[in-house]
mmCIF file of C-alpha atoms and ligand atoms in Angstrom:
data_model
loop_
_atom_site.group_PDB
_atom_site.id
_atom_site.type_symbol
_atom_site.label_atom_id
_atom_site.label_comp_id
_atom_site.label_asym_id
_atom_site.label_seq_id
_atom_site.Cartn_x
_atom_site.Cartn_y
_atom_site.Cartn_z
ATOM 1 C CA MET A 21 14.661 -1.443 26.495
ATOM 2 C CA THR A 22 17.355 -3.839 25.321
ATOM 3 C CA SER A 23 20.841 -2.650 24.519
ATOM 4 C CA ALA A 24 22.060 -3.473 21.014
ATOM 5 C CA GLN A 25 25.404 -4.445 22.502
ATOM 6 C CA ASP A 26 23.884 -6.978 24.938
ATOM 7 C CA PHE A 27 21.695 -8.500 22.256
ATOM 8 C CA LEU A 28 24.409 -8.739 19.632
ATOM 9 C CA HIS A 29 27.056 -10.164 21.949
ATOM 10 C CA SER A 30 24.645 -12.848 23.104
ATOM 11 C CA CYS A 31 24.013 -13.637 19.437
ATOM 12 C CA LEU A 32 27.760 -13.766 18.853
ATOM 13 C CA ASP A 33 28.144 -16.255 21.722
ATOM 14 C CA ARG A 34 25.828 -18.485 19.738
ATOM 15 C CA GLY A 35 27.847 -18.048 16.557
ATOM 16 C CA PHE A 36 25.771 -15.382 14.783
ATOM 17 C CA SER A 37 28.332 -13.075 13.221
ATOM 18 C CA PHE A 38 26.959 -12.545 9.697
ATOM 19 C CA TYR A 39 24.196 -9.951 9.273
ATOM 20 C CA THR A 40 22.321 -8.804 6.217
ATOM 21 C CA GLY A 41 19.064 -7.022 5.493
ATOM 22 C CA THR A 42 17.351 -3.897 4.212
ATOM 23 C CA PRO A 43 16.971 -0.878 6.512
ATOM 24 C CA CYS A 44 14.036 0.207 8.626
ATOM 25 C CA SER A 45 14.361 3.115 11.060
ATOM 26 C CA TYR A 46 13.532 0.764 13.979
ATOM 27 C CA LEU A 47 16.658 -1.264 13.122
ATOM 28 C CA LYS A 48 19.106 1.620 13.365
ATOM 29 C CA PRO A 49 20.708 0.634 16.723
ATOM 30 C CA ILE A 50 21.306 -2.967 15.643
ATOM 31 C CA ILE A 51 22.608 -2.091 12.178
ATOM 32 C CA ASN A 52 24.835 0.700 13.552
ATOM 33 C CA TYR A 53 26.324 -1.565 16.207
ATOM 34 C CA VAL A 54 27.041 -4.315 13.701
ATOM 35 C CA ILE A 55 28.711 -1.828 11.334
ATOM 36 C CA ASP A 56 30.830 -0.370 14.145
ATOM 37 C CA ASN A 57 32.185 -3.622 15.529
ATOM 38 C CA LYS A 58 34.549 -5.796 13.589
ATOM 39 C CA GLU A 59 33.429 -9.080 15.169
ATOM 40 C CA PHE A 60 30.347 -8.706 12.937
ATOM 41 C CA SER A 61 29.879 -8.292 9.231
ATOM 42 C CA PHE A 62 26.922 -6.614 7.560
ATOM 43 C CA ILE A 63 25.765 -6.608 3.960
ATOM 44 C CA ASN A 64 23.135 -4.087 2.975
ATOM 45 C CA ALA A 65 20.920 -6.037 0.545
ATOM 46 C CA THR A 66 18.909 -4.233 -2.117
ATOM 47 C CA ASN A 67 15.750 -6.096 -1.116
ATOM 48 C CA GLU A 68 14.595 -8.384 1.632
ATOM 49 C CA GLY A 69 14.229 -11.474 -0.544
ATOM 50 C CA ASP A 70 17.819 -11.152 -1.685
ATOM 51 C CA ALA A 71 18.909 -10.733 1.943
ATOM 52 C CA VAL A 72 17.212 -14.024 2.820
ATOM 53 C CA ALA A 73 18.846 -15.813 -0.101
ATOM 54 C CA LEU A 74 22.252 -14.321 0.692
ATOM 55 C CA ALA A 75 21.975 -15.511 4.267
ATOM 56 C CA CYS A 76 20.884 -18.971 3.084
ATOM 57 C CA GLY A 77 24.082 -19.156 1.074
ATOM 58 C CA ALA A 78 26.077 -18.116 4.135
ATOM 59 C CA VAL A 79 24.348 -20.782 6.250
ATOM 60 C CA MET A 80 25.172 -23.451 3.681
ATOM 61 C CA ALA A 81 28.771 -22.235 3.846
ATOM 62 C CA GLY A 82 28.726 -22.780 7.599
ATOM 63 C CA LYS A 83 27.966 -19.254 8.904
ATOM 64 C CA ARG A 84 25.096 -18.724 11.297
ATOM 65 C CA SER A 85 23.204 -15.735 9.916
ATOM 66 C CA VAL A 86 20.780 -13.018 10.919
ATOM 67 C CA VAL A 87 18.480 -11.230 8.452
ATOM 68 C CA MET A 88 16.868 -7.914 9.422
ATOM 69 C CA PHE A 89 14.073 -6.058 7.670
ATOM 70 C CA GLN A 90 10.886 -4.059 8.012
ATOM 71 C CA ASN A 91 7.640 -6.037 7.979
ATOM 72 C CA SER A 92 6.721 -4.329 4.684
ATOM 73 C CA GLY A 93 9.635 -6.306 3.256
ATOM 74 C CA LEU A 94 8.221 -9.586 4.521
ATOM 75 C CA GLY A 95 6.235 -9.465 1.290
ATOM 76 C CA ASN A 96 9.463 -9.350 -0.720
ATOM 77 C CA ALA A 97 10.935 -12.154 1.365
ATOM 78 C CA LEU A 98 7.942 -14.497 1.195
ATOM 79 C CA ASN A 99 9.081 -16.278 -1.925
ATOM 80 C CA PRO A 100 12.536 -17.333 -0.710
ATOM 81 C CA LEU A 101 11.221 -18.000 2.803
ATOM 82 C CA THR A 102 8.601 -20.407 1.460
ATOM 83 C CA SER A 103 10.408 -21.960 -1.490
ATOM 84 C CA LEU A 104 14.048 -21.789 -0.385
ATOM 85 C CA ASN A 105 14.173 -21.990 3.424
ATOM 86 C CA TYR A 106 11.200 -24.325 3.702
ATOM 87 C CA THR A 107 12.178 -26.523 0.775
ATOM 88 C CA PHE A 108 15.822 -26.923 1.738
ATOM 89 C CA LYS A 109 15.239 -26.648 5.496
ATOM 90 C CA ILE A 110 17.545 -23.731 6.138
ATOM 91 C CA PRO A 111 17.227 -22.034 9.539
ATOM 92 C CA LEU A 112 17.895 -18.299 9.881
ATOM 93 C CA LEU A 113 17.426 -15.818 12.660
ATOM 94 C CA LEU A 114 15.138 -13.029 11.413
ATOM 95 C CA ILE A 115 14.511 -9.651 13.003
ATOM 96 C CA VAL A 116 11.301 -8.286 11.524
ATOM 97 C CA THR A 117 10.144 -4.844 12.630
ATOM 98 C CA LEU A 118 6.492 -4.298 13.445
ATOM 99 C CA ARG A 119 5.425 -1.114 11.707
ATOM 100 C CA GLY A 120 1.676 -0.576 11.930
ATOM 101 C CA GLU A 121 1.297 -2.548 15.165
ATOM 102 C CA PRO A 122 -2.418 -2.820 15.952
ATOM 103 C CA ALA A 123 -3.128 -0.638 19.005
ATOM 104 C CA GLY A 124 0.512 0.421 18.856
ATOM 105 C CA PRO A 125 1.931 3.893 18.226
ATOM 106 C CA LYS A 126 0.369 5.919 15.400
ATOM 107 C CA ASP A 127 1.883 4.935 12.061
ATOM 108 C CA GLU A 128 1.566 5.554 8.325
ATOM 109 C CA PRO A 129 -1.334 4.106 6.273
ATOM 110 C CA GLN A 130 0.936 1.867 4.186
ATOM 111 C CA HIS A 131 1.814 -0.139 7.310
ATOM 112 C CA GLU A 132 -1.738 -0.733 8.506
ATOM 113 C CA LEU A 133 -2.553 -4.070 6.871
ATOM 114 C CA MET A 134 0.915 -5.604 7.158
ATOM 115 C CA GLY A 135 1.022 -4.505 10.797
ATOM 116 C CA GLU A 136 -2.188 -6.436 11.448
ATOM 117 C CA ILE A 137 -1.118 -9.625 9.732
ATOM 118 C CA THR A 138 2.648 -9.857 10.333
ATOM 119 C CA THR A 139 2.578 -12.462 13.103
ATOM 120 C CA ALA A 140 -0.228 -14.481 11.471
ATOM 121 C CA LEU A 141 1.706 -14.435 8.206
ATOM 122 C CA LEU A 142 4.819 -15.773 9.916
ATOM 123 C CA GLU A 143 2.755 -18.572 11.429
ATOM 124 C CA THR A 144 1.150 -19.343 8.067
ATOM 125 C CA ILE A 145 4.563 -19.859 6.509
ATOM 126 C CA ARG A 146 5.613 -21.991 9.512
ATOM 127 C CA ILE A 147 8.127 -19.528 10.880
ATOM 128 C CA GLY A 148 8.358 -19.507 14.670
ATOM 129 C CA TRP A 149 8.319 -16.078 16.288
ATOM 130 C CA SER A 150 8.362 -14.130 19.511
ATOM 131 C CA TYR A 151 8.601 -10.439 20.264
ATOM 132 C CA PHE A 152 12.122 -9.033 20.249
ATOM 133 C CA PRO A 153 13.254 -9.048 23.907
ATOM 134 C CA ASP A 154 12.359 -5.632 25.312
ATOM 135 C CA SER A 155 14.927 -5.749 28.125
ATOM 136 C CA SER A 156 18.434 -7.158 28.283
ATOM 137 C CA ASP A 157 17.542 -9.714 30.983
ATOM 138 C CA LYS A 158 15.175 -11.438 28.526
ATOM 139 C CA ILE A 159 17.767 -11.968 25.805
ATOM 140 C CA LEU A 160 19.173 -15.349 26.827
ATOM 141 C CA ALA A 161 15.801 -17.029 27.218
ATOM 142 C CA ALA A 162 14.617 -15.533 23.927
ATOM 143 C CA LEU A 163 17.691 -16.801 22.054
ATOM 144 C CA GLU A 164 17.422 -20.213 23.636
ATOM 145 C CA HIS A 165 13.816 -20.486 22.508
ATOM 146 C CA ALA A 166 14.736 -19.325 18.996
ATOM 147 C CA ASP A 167 17.634 -21.761 18.778
ATOM 148 C CA ALA A 168 15.519 -24.680 19.972
ATOM 149 C CA PHE A 169 12.967 -23.917 17.232
ATOM 150 C CA MET A 170 15.619 -23.596 14.535
ATOM 151 C CA THR A 171 17.304 -26.844 15.562
ATOM 152 C CA GLU A 172 14.102 -28.824 15.787
ATOM 153 C CA GLU A 173 12.259 -27.466 12.737
ATOM 154 C CA ARG A 174 15.284 -26.460 10.630
ATOM 155 C CA LEU A 175 13.349 -23.321 9.641
ATOM 156 C CA PRO A 176 13.779 -19.590 10.290
ATOM 157 C CA PHE A 177 12.720 -18.052 13.591
ATOM 158 C CA ALA A 178 11.698 -14.373 13.783
ATOM 159 C CA PHE A 179 12.031 -11.805 16.526
ATOM 160 C CA VAL A 180 9.250 -9.312 15.863
ATOM 161 C CA MET A 181 10.562 -5.904 16.908
ATOM 162 C CA ARG A 182 8.164 -3.297 18.277
ATOM 163 C CA LYS A 183 8.939 0.401 18.258
ATOM 164 C CA GLY A 184 11.387 1.389 20.979
ATOM 165 C CA ALA A 185 12.490 -2.174 21.855
ATOM 166 C CA VAL A 186 16.175 -1.249 21.543
ATOM 167 C CA GLU A 187 18.065 1.674 23.056
ATOM 168 C CA PRO A 188 19.385 4.118 20.460
ATOM 169 C CA TYR A 189 22.964 3.486 19.375
ATOM 170 C CA LYS A 190 24.837 6.179 17.486
ATOM 171 C CA LEU A 191 27.140 5.135 14.677
ATOM 172 C CA ASN A 192 30.793 5.875 15.488
ATOM 173 C CA SER A 193 32.512 4.711 12.345
ATOM 174 C CA PHE A 194 30.644 6.944 9.903
ATOM 175 C CA ASP A 195 33.400 6.470 7.344
ATOM 176 C CA LYS A 196 32.518 2.815 7.028
ATOM 177 C CA THR A 197 29.036 3.663 5.818
ATOM 178 C CA ARG A 198 29.752 6.805 3.869
ATOM 179 C CA PRO A 199 29.541 6.209 0.158
ATOM 180 C CA ILE A 200 32.931 5.223 -1.166
ATOM 181 C CA HIS A 201 33.761 6.803 -4.488
ATOM 182 C CA HIS A 202 36.341 5.594 -6.985
ATOM 183 C CA THR A 203 34.452 2.365 -7.384
ATOM 184 C CA VAL A 204 32.737 2.740 -10.705
ATOM 185 C CA SER A 205 34.078 3.717 -14.039
ATOM 186 C CA HIS A 206 31.486 6.439 -14.667
ATOM 187 C CA GLU A 207 32.840 8.466 -11.778
ATOM 188 C CA GLU A 208 34.879 10.763 -13.979
ATOM 189 C CA ASN A 209 31.648 12.128 -15.410
ATOM 190 C CA PHE A 210 30.858 13.761 -12.094
ATOM 191 C CA ARG A 211 32.315 17.077 -11.110
ATOM 192 C CA PHE A 212 31.335 17.734 -7.575
ATOM 193 C CA PRO A 213 32.285 16.098 -4.304
ATOM 194 C CA TYR A 214 29.383 14.443 -2.518
ATOM 195 C CA ASN A 215 28.488 17.368 -0.255
ATOM 196 C CA LYS A 216 28.527 19.942 -3.078
ATOM 197 C CA ARG A 217 26.037 18.203 -5.329
ATOM 198 C CA PRO A 218 22.568 19.612 -5.975
ATOM 199 C CA THR A 219 19.851 18.873 -3.438
ATOM 200 C CA ARG A 220 16.756 16.814 -4.065
ATOM 201 C CA ASN A 221 14.719 19.942 -3.449
ATOM 202 C CA GLU A 222 16.471 21.890 -6.207
ATOM 203 C CA ALA A 223 15.870 19.016 -8.611
ATOM 204 C CA LEU A 224 12.216 18.684 -7.647
ATOM 205 C CA LYS A 225 11.649 22.399 -8.247
ATOM 206 C CA ILE A 226 12.992 21.972 -11.780
ATOM 207 C CA ILE A 227 10.815 18.926 -12.332
ATOM 208 C CA GLN A 228 7.749 20.833 -11.170
ATOM 209 C CA SER A 229 8.633 23.745 -13.425
ATOM 210 C CA ILE A 230 8.187 21.502 -16.507
ATOM 211 C CA SER A 231 5.509 19.105 -15.291
ATOM 212 C CA GLY A 232 2.418 21.125 -16.007
ATOM 213 C CA LYS A 233 -0.728 20.046 -17.849
ATOM 214 C CA GLY A 234 -0.122 17.058 -20.085
ATOM 215 C CA THR A 235 2.269 15.374 -17.674
ATOM 216 C CA ALA A 236 1.740 12.909 -14.850
ATOM 217 C CA VAL A 237 4.336 12.523 -12.102
ATOM 218 C CA ILE A 238 4.929 9.472 -9.908
ATOM 219 C CA ALA A 239 7.182 10.231 -6.941
ATOM 220 C CA THR A 240 8.717 7.247 -5.253
ATOM 221 C CA THR A 241 8.607 6.035 -1.635
ATOM 222 C CA GLY A 242 11.189 7.867 0.455
ATOM 223 C CA PHE A 243 11.626 11.620 0.584
ATOM 224 C CA ASN A 244 10.795 12.383 -3.073
ATOM 225 C CA GLY A 245 7.032 12.314 -2.615
ATOM 226 C CA ARG A 246 7.099 14.130 0.693
ATOM 227 C CA GLU A 247 9.235 16.979 -0.618
ATOM 228 C CA MET A 248 7.297 17.254 -3.846
ATOM 229 C CA TYR A 249 4.052 17.505 -1.899
ATOM 230 C CA MET A 250 5.547 20.187 0.299
ATOM 231 C CA LEU A 251 6.820 22.232 -2.642
ATOM 232 C CA ASP A 252 3.505 22.227 -4.473
ATOM 233 C CA ASP A 253 0.677 19.743 -4.090
ATOM 234 C CA ARG A 254 -0.903 19.083 -7.510
ATOM 235 C CA ASN A 255 -3.473 16.620 -8.779
ATOM 236 C CA ASN A 256 -1.139 15.335 -11.545
ATOM 237 C CA GLN A 257 1.243 13.989 -8.858
ATOM 238 C CA LEU A 258 1.031 10.553 -7.260
ATOM 239 C CA TYR A 259 3.017 10.273 -4.032
ATOM 240 C CA MET A 260 3.976 6.664 -3.454
ATOM 241 C CA VAL A 261 3.928 5.307 0.043
ATOM 242 C CA GLY A 262 4.915 1.677 0.508
ATOM 243 C CA SER A 263 5.414 -0.710 -2.452
ATOM 244 C CA MET A 264 9.021 0.439 -2.523
ATOM 245 C CA GLY A 265 10.577 0.118 -5.965
ATOM 246 C CA CYS A 266 7.262 -0.055 -7.852
ATOM 247 C CA ALA A 267 7.151 3.548 -9.135
ATOM 248 C CA LEU A 268 8.659 2.726 -12.524
ATOM 249 C CA SER A 269 6.236 -0.110 -13.222
ATOM 250 C CA ILE A 270 3.265 2.019 -12.207
ATOM 251 C CA GLY A 271 4.507 4.814 -14.464
ATOM 252 C CA THR A 272 4.969 2.360 -17.331
ATOM 253 C CA GLY A 273 1.430 1.022 -16.901
ATOM 254 C CA ILE A 274 0.110 4.579 -17.156
ATOM 255 C CA ALA A 275 2.363 5.585 -20.055
ATOM 256 C CA LEU A 276 1.270 2.602 -22.150
ATOM 257 C CA HIS A 277 -2.408 3.343 -21.669
ATOM 258 C CA LYS A 278 -2.272 7.132 -21.845
ATOM 259 C CA PRO A 279 -0.166 7.779 -24.954
ATOM 260 C CA GLY A 280 -1.303 11.421 -24.972
ATOM 261 C CA LEU A 281 0.470 12.103 -21.650
ATOM 262 C CA LYS A 282 4.123 12.474 -20.747
ATOM 263 C CA VAL A 283 4.738 10.317 -17.682
ATOM 264 C CA ILE A 284 7.561 11.308 -15.337
ATOM 265 C CA VAL A 285 8.765 8.830 -12.714
ATOM 266 C CA VAL A 286 10.913 10.326 -9.941
ATOM 267 C CA ASP A 287 12.859 7.452 -8.413
ATOM 268 C CA GLY A 288 15.281 7.035 -5.487
ATOM 269 C CA ASP A 289 18.437 4.920 -5.663
ATOM 270 C CA GLY A 290 17.356 2.614 -2.817
ATOM 271 C CA ALA A 291 13.977 2.136 -4.455
ATOM 272 C CA LEU A 292 15.359 1.530 -7.962
ATOM 273 C CA LEU A 293 17.930 -0.960 -6.700
ATOM 274 C CA MET A 294 15.182 -2.850 -4.906
ATOM 275 C CA ARG A 295 13.490 -3.668 -8.219
ATOM 276 C CA THR A 296 16.060 -2.905 -10.911
ATOM 277 C CA GLY A 297 14.566 -5.623 -13.111
ATOM 278 C CA ALA A 298 11.600 -3.316 -13.706
ATOM 279 C CA MET A 299 13.855 -1.370 -16.084
ATOM 280 C CA ALA A 300 13.953 -4.411 -18.351
ATOM 281 C CA THR A 301 10.171 -4.750 -18.287
ATOM 282 C CA THR A 302 9.716 -1.064 -19.096
ATOM 283 C CA CYS A 303 12.174 -1.113 -21.973
ATOM 284 C CA SER A 304 10.676 -4.320 -23.367
ATOM 285 C CA CYS A 305 7.421 -2.473 -24.001
ATOM 286 C CA SER A 306 9.188 0.764 -24.983
ATOM 287 C CA PRO A 307 6.664 3.424 -24.031
ATOM 288 C CA HIS A 308 7.297 6.489 -26.185
ATOM 289 C CA ASN A 309 6.215 8.913 -23.475
ATOM 290 C CA LEU A 310 8.158 8.006 -20.337
ATOM 291 C CA ILE A 311 10.827 9.991 -18.483
ATOM 292 C CA HIS A 312 12.494 8.048 -15.688
ATOM 293 C CA ILE A 313 14.422 10.353 -13.355
ATOM 294 C CA LEU A 314 16.729 8.960 -10.699
ATOM 295 C CA LEU A 315 17.653 11.314 -7.845
ATOM 296 C CA ASP A 316 20.634 9.432 -6.490
ATOM 297 C CA ASN A 317 21.897 10.448 -3.033
ATOM 298 C CA GLU A 318 23.558 7.027 -2.517
ATOM 299 C CA ILE A 319 21.713 6.485 0.770
ATOM 300 C CA HIS A 320 18.391 5.357 2.217
ATOM 301 C CA GLU A 321 17.930 8.817 3.621
ATOM 302 C CA SER A 322 14.380 8.422 4.857
ATOM 303 C CA THR A 323 15.224 5.434 7.067
ATOM 304 C CA GLY A 324 18.288 6.977 8.677
ATOM 305 C CA GLY A 325 20.910 7.403 5.967
ATOM 306 C CA GLN A 326 22.261 3.876 5.533
ATOM 307 C CA ARG A 327 24.279 3.483 2.324
ATOM 308 C CA THR A 328 22.596 1.943 -0.659
ATOM 309 C CA LEU A 329 24.851 0.159 -3.108
ATOM 310 C CA SER A 330 24.443 2.922 -5.659
ATOM 311 C CA ASN A 331 28.066 3.994 -5.677
ATOM 312 C CA ASN A 332 28.967 0.531 -6.985
ATOM 313 C CA VAL A 333 26.529 0.805 -9.857
ATOM 314 C CA SER A 334 26.846 2.726 -13.076
ATOM 315 C CA PHE A 335 23.213 3.649 -13.635
ATOM 316 C CA PRO A 336 23.728 5.245 -17.075
ATOM 317 C CA VAL A 337 25.545 2.143 -18.266
ATOM 318 C CA ILE A 338 22.844 -0.218 -17.105
ATOM 319 C CA ALA A 339 20.098 2.085 -18.418
ATOM 320 C CA LYS A 340 21.718 1.878 -21.862
ATOM 321 C CA GLY A 341 22.039 -1.851 -21.440
ATOM 322 C CA PHE A 342 18.387 -2.214 -20.570
ATOM 323 C CA GLY A 343 17.489 -0.284 -23.716
ATOM 324 C CA TYR A 344 16.335 3.214 -22.768
ATOM 325 C CA THR A 345 16.140 5.367 -25.870
ATOM 326 C CA HIS A 346 18.018 8.332 -24.382
ATOM 327 C CA VAL A 347 20.241 8.357 -21.296
ATOM 328 C CA CYS A 348 21.776 11.273 -19.462
ATOM 329 C CA SER A 349 23.760 11.376 -16.224
ATOM 330 C CA THR A 350 25.087 14.390 -14.369
ATOM 331 C CA ASP A 351 25.709 16.101 -11.050
ATOM 332 C CA VAL A 352 25.209 19.590 -12.465
ATOM 333 C CA LEU A 353 21.813 21.185 -11.979
ATOM 334 C CA ASP A 354 21.819 23.172 -15.236
ATOM 335 C CA GLU A 355 22.657 20.052 -17.232
ATOM 336 C CA PHE A 356 19.866 18.206 -15.457
ATOM 337 C CA LYS A 357 17.488 20.999 -16.398
ATOM 338 C CA SER A 358 18.485 20.971 -20.044
ATOM 339 C CA CYS A 359 18.282 17.118 -20.269
ATOM 340 C CA LEU A 360 14.832 17.274 -18.769
ATOM 341 C CA THR A 361 13.674 20.071 -21.052
ATOM 342 C CA GLN A 362 14.965 18.198 -24.112
ATOM 343 C CA SER A 363 13.359 14.960 -22.960
ATOM 344 C CA MET A 364 9.942 16.618 -23.055
ATOM 345 C CA GLU A 365 10.389 16.768 -26.842
ATOM 346 C CA GLN A 366 11.946 13.321 -27.241
ATOM 347 C CA ASN A 367 10.060 10.214 -28.245
ATOM 348 C CA GLY A 368 10.856 7.053 -26.321
ATOM 349 C CA SER A 369 11.867 6.114 -22.786
ATOM 350 C CA VAL A 370 14.358 8.567 -21.347
ATOM 351 C CA PHE A 371 16.535 7.897 -18.310
ATOM 352 C CA ILE A 372 17.925 10.929 -16.464
ATOM 353 C CA HIS A 373 20.333 10.337 -13.590
ATOM 354 C CA LEU A 374 21.181 13.140 -11.185
ATOM 355 C CA LYS A 375 23.673 12.680 -8.357
ATOM 356 C CA THR A 376 22.365 14.579 -5.324
ATOM 357 C CA ARG A 377 23.508 15.261 -1.804
ATOM 358 C CA PRO A 378 21.454 14.396 1.265
ATOM 359 C CA GLY A 379 19.412 16.877 3.241
ATOM 360 C CA VAL A 380 15.755 17.778 3.549
ATOM 361 C CA PRO A 381 14.121 21.164 4.102
ATOM 362 C CA ALA A 382 13.484 22.034 7.744
ATOM 363 C CA GLY A 383 10.098 20.913 9.039
ATOM 364 C CA LEU A 384 9.454 18.403 6.247
ATOM 365 C CA GLY A 385 6.076 16.803 6.946
ATOM 366 C CA ARG A 386 4.056 14.098 5.252
ATOM 367 C CA PRO A 387 1.173 14.614 2.838
ATOM 368 C CA SER A 388 -1.964 15.326 4.829
ATOM 369 C CA VAL A 389 -4.044 14.177 1.881
ATOM 370 C CA LYS A 390 -4.731 10.428 2.214
ATOM 371 C CA PRO A 391 -3.354 7.933 -0.345
ATOM 372 C CA VAL A 392 -6.862 7.034 -1.570
ATOM 373 C CA GLN A 393 -7.705 10.715 -2.147
ATOM 374 C CA VAL A 394 -4.405 11.219 -3.959
ATOM 375 C CA LYS A 395 -5.231 8.274 -6.212
ATOM 376 C CA GLU A 396 -8.772 9.462 -6.886
ATOM 377 C CA ARG A 397 -7.883 12.979 -7.912
ATOM 378 C CA PHE A 398 -4.943 11.613 -9.947
ATOM 379 C CA MET A 399 -7.288 9.245 -11.820
ATOM 380 C CA GLU A 400 -9.701 12.070 -12.466
ATOM 381 C CA TYR A 401 -6.828 14.061 -13.936
ATOM 382 C CA LEU A 402 -5.678 11.116 -16.090
ATOM 383 C CA GLY A 403 -9.256 10.799 -17.347
ATOM 384 C CA ASN A 404 -8.780 14.087 -19.254
ATOM 385 C CA PHE A 405 -6.217 12.508 -21.576
ATOM 386 C CA GLN A 406 -6.190 9.913 -24.331
HETATM 387 C C1 TPP B 504 9.744 -3.384 0.976
HETATM 388 C C2 TPP B 504 10.232 -2.252 1.830
HETATM 389 N N1 TPP B 504 11.416 -2.369 2.475
HETATM 390 C C3 TPP B 504 11.879 -1.364 3.252
HETATM 391 C C4 TPP B 504 11.126 -0.225 3.400
HETATM 392 C C5 TPP B 504 11.604 0.906 4.309
HETATM 393 N N2 TPP B 504 11.989 2.071 3.529
HETATM 394 C C6 TPP B 504 11.161 3.115 3.281
HETATM 395 S S1 TPP B 504 11.852 4.338 2.383
HETATM 396 C C7 TPP B 504 13.317 3.493 2.357
HETATM 397 C C8 TPP B 504 14.549 4.098 1.717
HETATM 398 C C9 TPP B 504 14.351 4.502 0.289
HETATM 399 O O1 TPP B 504 15.628 4.844 -0.202
HETATM 400 P P1 TPP B 504 15.781 5.756 -1.478
HETATM 401 O O2 TPP B 504 14.943 5.233 -2.584
HETATM 402 O O3 TPP B 504 17.229 5.906 -1.761
HETATM 403 O O4 TPP B 504 15.128 7.150 -1.048
HETATM 404 P P2 TPP B 504 15.541 8.204 0.105
HETATM 405 O O5 TPP B 504 15.200 7.526 1.417
HETATM 406 O O6 TPP B 504 16.998 8.504 -0.003
HETATM 407 O O7 TPP B 504 14.637 9.359 -0.166
HETATM 408 C C10 TPP B 504 13.248 2.269 3.013
HETATM 409 C C11 TPP B 504 14.365 1.305 3.152
HETATM 410 C C12 TPP B 504 9.898 -0.143 2.689
HETATM 411 N N3 TPP B 504 9.095 0.928 2.731
HETATM 412 N N4 TPP B 504 9.480 -1.169 1.927
#
């Protein structure tokens, strides 16, 4: 295994001090080390395409830059990589994790196809690549090769990171990543300190208590779907895996074509920030039967607890701005319950924001029912409604 320290200091010797990206659990040691050490700076981007563009700006301003993301996010990054980096000839060092590696360790179904095609996809878009050095003595040669490619082609080069390539590195400066409050004007609406807020599990129980027949529930990628499945697996629930940030658009597509149903989207803050523009699309077609719930723990909990940018965003303010018919925001469970109960009677698109604290029930597993089966029984259920 490579040590994060060895890798990052060799990068620093070559001038790479600016880091950005979107988390993946494989990236924890590198991200943690960069956060801990002041020679480096790290910006947590809401999606991988934005991370690429941010780094392109930094490169144009004279900063050598590294962009890190999961291979699922290569899809999000394809557009800037092909029409920004290629067009303007902007080299970047990429670290792309290899979830779903063929013949690699067992992984989740949503990583299967991208795992098979990651390296071919990089080649198709003319990005040079090699595996992330799996021991510290291979770092210098790997960086030299990457640098030669970037200088010659003036295009990004990717280190493709397999599971376990880097030794674990525990974050020391937790304060630097802990959500900072006092940043947004809506803060005074919240009563509880971070660690006293309701849990996701308490909120999901309330959601399940009202989401009986006549409702359809889409639970987003992250812990929402996994916890909801564990609480009570029902055929009116769709547990998203992959396609992070797409829950709202899926829910809108259903709501528009099943006006006899109430559609409830249970979102995460990392997921919603990845595709916030979907709120504009949803409101532009104003479904009368949509409840969009945001369970906002201010972190990417399911990939290791890295901060999202949620504490810099006033979700109720932007929801109003996007045009939701009713908006409610709270950190009190009873208020959440009464907003939700009222919203079942309201016409229009309702946005309900609940600030939550992190934490998952002990022994949280993953749905044992396969995504295709979940979809099929969900469609059968939807078929009962106009
Ligand atoms: C395009 C893409 N990028 C990154 C990931 C890795 N990933 C899976 S879940 C997740 C965090 C989701 O955060 P949030 O919505 O806040 O939910 P939480 O983890 O807190 O439950 C990330 C980054 C992914 N699945 N897809």
